[in-house]
XYZ file of C-alpha atoms in Angstrom:
241
model
C -0.329 -6.113 22.519
C 2.902 -5.499 20.598
C 2.797 -5.123 16.827
C 5.461 -5.688 14.193
C 7.169 -2.556 12.847
C 5.011 -2.775 9.721
C 1.711 -2.965 11.579
C 2.847 -0.339 14.094
C 3.550 2.096 11.261
C 0.059 1.473 9.882
C -1.491 1.890 13.338
C 0.326 5.208 13.758
C -1.108 6.449 10.449
C -4.665 5.992 11.736
C -6.058 9.042 13.510
C -7.674 8.869 16.907
C -11.452 8.714 16.540
C -11.470 7.262 13.026
C -13.559 4.217 12.225
C -11.627 1.642 10.225
C -11.876 -1.560 8.229
C -9.024 -4.032 7.833
C -9.369 -5.825 4.491
C -7.698 -9.223 4.675
C -7.372 -8.954 8.450
C -5.989 -12.480 8.986
C -5.426 -12.732 12.778
C -6.936 -9.307 13.422
C -3.922 -8.001 15.341
C -4.115 -4.455 13.927
C -7.800 -3.731 14.686
C -7.505 -5.384 18.099
C -4.548 -3.126 18.904
C -6.462 -0.037 17.753
C -9.338 -0.918 20.082
C -6.978 -1.710 22.945
C -5.412 1.752 22.576
C -8.890 3.371 22.354
C -7.918 4.823 18.988
C -10.859 3.583 16.904
C -14.436 3.559 18.234
C -15.418 0.996 15.599
C -13.455 -1.548 13.555
C -14.550 -3.984 10.867
C -12.398 -7.054 10.233
C -12.879 -8.672 6.844
C -11.326 -11.551 4.973
C -12.160 -13.579 1.885
C -10.985 -16.691 3.758
C -13.296 -18.187 6.351
C -10.308 -19.815 8.028
C -8.473 -16.514 8.414
C -11.581 -14.787 9.725
C -11.974 -17.596 12.247
C -8.486 -16.781 13.568
C -9.549 -13.170 14.088
C -12.736 -14.316 15.811
C -10.726 -16.572 18.143
C -8.395 -13.699 19.025
C -11.361 -11.432 19.727
C -12.691 -13.981 22.207
C -9.274 -14.210 23.872
C -8.620 -10.470 24.052
C -12.227 -9.415 24.753
C -11.727 -5.936 23.258
C -13.672 -3.012 24.671
C -14.980 -1.537 21.477
C -17.469 -1.913 18.664
C -16.234 -4.512 16.200
C -17.629 -6.716 13.441
C -16.244 -9.646 11.473
C -17.373 -9.961 7.856
C -16.601 -12.658 5.318
C -16.207 -11.318 1.798
C -14.018 -9.932 -0.966
C -12.383 -6.520 -0.708
C -14.580 -3.560 0.116
C -17.686 -5.342 -1.220
C -18.615 -6.108 2.393
C -18.706 -2.392 3.284
C -21.426 0.155 2.642
C -20.580 3.437 0.924
C -18.666 5.644 3.359
C -19.201 3.202 6.214
C -15.754 3.806 7.717
C -13.259 6.667 7.654
C -10.167 4.667 6.742
C -9.545 1.300 5.085
C -6.359 -0.731 5.462
C -5.238 -3.073 2.672
C -1.894 -4.525 3.684
C 0.227 -7.506 2.747
C -1.306 -8.182 -0.668
C -0.194 -7.522 -4.234
C -0.373 -4.035 -5.691
C -2.414 -5.213 -8.685
C -4.887 -6.944 -6.366
C -5.295 -3.763 -4.316
C -5.901 -1.791 -7.530
C -8.479 -4.359 -8.672
C -10.305 -4.127 -5.327
C -10.513 -0.348 -5.622
C -11.448 -0.464 -9.320
C -14.299 -2.936 -8.845
C -16.592 -0.221 -7.450
C -14.973 3.193 -7.797
C -18.030 4.988 -6.423
C -17.757 3.036 -3.188
C -13.955 3.332 -3.153
C -14.161 7.117 -3.392
C -16.766 7.264 -0.612
C -14.058 6.230 1.868
C -11.918 9.194 2.904
C -8.557 7.529 3.447
C -6.607 4.349 2.757
C -3.442 2.859 4.200
C -2.031 0.579 1.487
C 0.920 -1.787 1.778
C 1.549 -3.595 -1.505
C 3.788 -6.664 -1.415
C 4.688 -6.133 -5.065
C 3.899 -3.940 -8.089
C 3.820 -0.660 -6.118
C 4.424 1.287 -9.333
C 1.341 -0.144 -11.015
C -0.676 0.690 -7.899
C 0.624 4.278 -7.860
C -0.267 4.620 -11.545
C -3.808 3.368 -10.897
C -4.222 5.806 -8.005
C -2.991 8.752 -10.097
C -5.361 7.886 -12.954
C -8.408 7.529 -10.703
C -8.373 10.530 -8.400
C -6.551 9.154 -5.357
C -3.700 11.197 -3.876
C -0.704 9.708 -2.090
C -0.075 12.096 0.803
C 2.679 10.121 2.523
C 4.966 7.160 1.851
C 6.997 5.157 4.323
C 9.469 2.289 4.232
C 9.593 -0.115 7.175
C 11.474 -3.318 7.810
C 9.762 -6.654 8.334
C 12.257 -9.490 8.639
C 14.356 -9.529 5.473
C 11.856 -7.365 3.597
C 11.561 -3.599 3.238
C 7.883 -2.710 2.914
C 6.425 0.368 1.221
C 3.348 1.839 2.876
C 1.189 4.469 1.153
C -1.189 6.822 2.942
C -3.840 7.773 0.397
C -6.745 10.228 0.283
C -9.758 9.976 -2.018
C -10.449 12.830 -4.397
C -12.737 13.822 -7.270
C -12.876 11.914 -10.541
C -10.050 13.321 -12.687
C -10.822 14.867 -16.062
C -8.100 14.269 -18.621
C -7.734 16.431 -21.729
C -5.168 17.031 -24.455
C -3.662 19.733 -22.230
C -3.907 17.534 -19.116
C -3.465 13.952 -20.368
C -3.777 10.812 -18.303
C -0.363 9.920 -16.874
C 1.522 7.153 -18.666
C 3.099 4.401 -16.590
C 6.851 4.894 -16.290
C 9.806 4.287 -13.984
C 8.785 7.397 -12.017
C 5.753 5.500 -10.703
C 7.906 2.568 -9.659
C 10.462 4.778 -7.917
C 8.927 8.218 -7.235
C 10.739 11.246 -5.848
C 8.431 11.042 -2.823
C 10.577 8.140 -1.572
C 13.290 10.714 -0.879
C 10.890 13.094 0.859
C 8.997 10.553 2.959
C 10.867 7.248 2.898
C 12.942 7.811 6.030
C 16.222 6.256 7.127
C 15.695 3.046 5.131
C 15.359 4.818 1.775
C 19.008 4.436 0.775
C 19.030 0.715 1.549
C 15.708 0.252 -0.258
C 16.913 1.998 -3.416
C 20.230 0.135 -3.462
C 18.514 -3.258 -3.099
C 16.167 -2.493 -5.956
C 19.035 -1.269 -8.129
C 20.825 -4.595 -7.629
C 17.603 -6.452 -8.471
C 17.068 -4.419 -11.655
C 20.608 -5.191 -12.844
C 19.941 -8.898 -12.239
C 16.702 -8.642 -14.227
C 18.503 -6.879 -17.066
C 21.097 -9.654 -17.244
C 18.417 -12.347 -17.460
C 16.474 -10.432 -20.108
C 19.517 -10.066 -22.329
C 20.234 -13.779 -21.979
C 16.741 -15.184 -22.476
C 14.077 -12.779 -23.669
C 12.711 -12.850 -27.205
C 11.625 -9.215 -27.117
C 14.925 -8.011 -25.682
C 14.705 -4.431 -26.936
C 11.451 -3.396 -25.225
C 11.976 -5.286 -21.969
C 15.577 -4.124 -21.799
C 14.520 -0.488 -22.304
C 11.961 -0.671 -19.483
C 14.524 -2.167 -17.112
C 17.208 0.340 -18.128
C 14.726 3.181 -17.520
C 14.175 1.883 -13.987
C 17.941 1.598 -13.442
C 18.500 5.187 -14.606
C 15.698 6.337 -12.313
C 17.106 4.461 -9.321
C 20.647 5.733 -9.873
C 19.335 9.318 -10.020
C 17.356 8.861 -6.798
C 20.337 7.284 -5.032
C 22.502 10.300 -5.965
C 19.772 12.630 -4.697
C 19.471 10.622 -1.467
C 23.239 10.614 -0.896
C 23.483 14.370 -1.535
C 20.674 15.044 0.942
C 22.303 12.870 3.608
C 25.962 13.934 3.390
């Protein structure tokens, strides 16, 4: 079975011997591949859509994987028991939705050691949620899928953070949207990724200045992201001369 670059990256992030759950598994290609390669002794395929889960079930019957697998209909990690698997994959959904799934039951979310997260949008809001709730991003990657460049976060669960006046809760900013870790971990596509987002932010700024009622605040937020991107692009270019 051959995976897309995006799914192959995720598969490579899963360690041999880990049990895993694929939340929103759709066709089930990733868990089926992991069983085929004898990487995961147990996989759980879940989806909120009965139709999507049926596709995974059909593929299981076709492939006849040699491994322990289950299909579960339900929302997010609600269908899992505390600590039931070593790693959970949430890929191809919005960053705010991923954050909501983790937030719904933080005790259960923290009982799972690792996550591989691939937000389709709002990665900055997801990073901010993770930082505020004791999850550490240990690696970030950028992979191509068709015309899209996808961010993939490898995340480890940690203790509940304690915020004080000396150690305040982090405030959402452009640094969450475009972190320095993109330079360290992003790989060969980082420059292209940053440049594309810079062009998008300039387009957003133009539309805000034309149409928005609250121009000042929205314009400031966009300009902050532009400044951040331009700084990262300079850093990337200097590191790759």
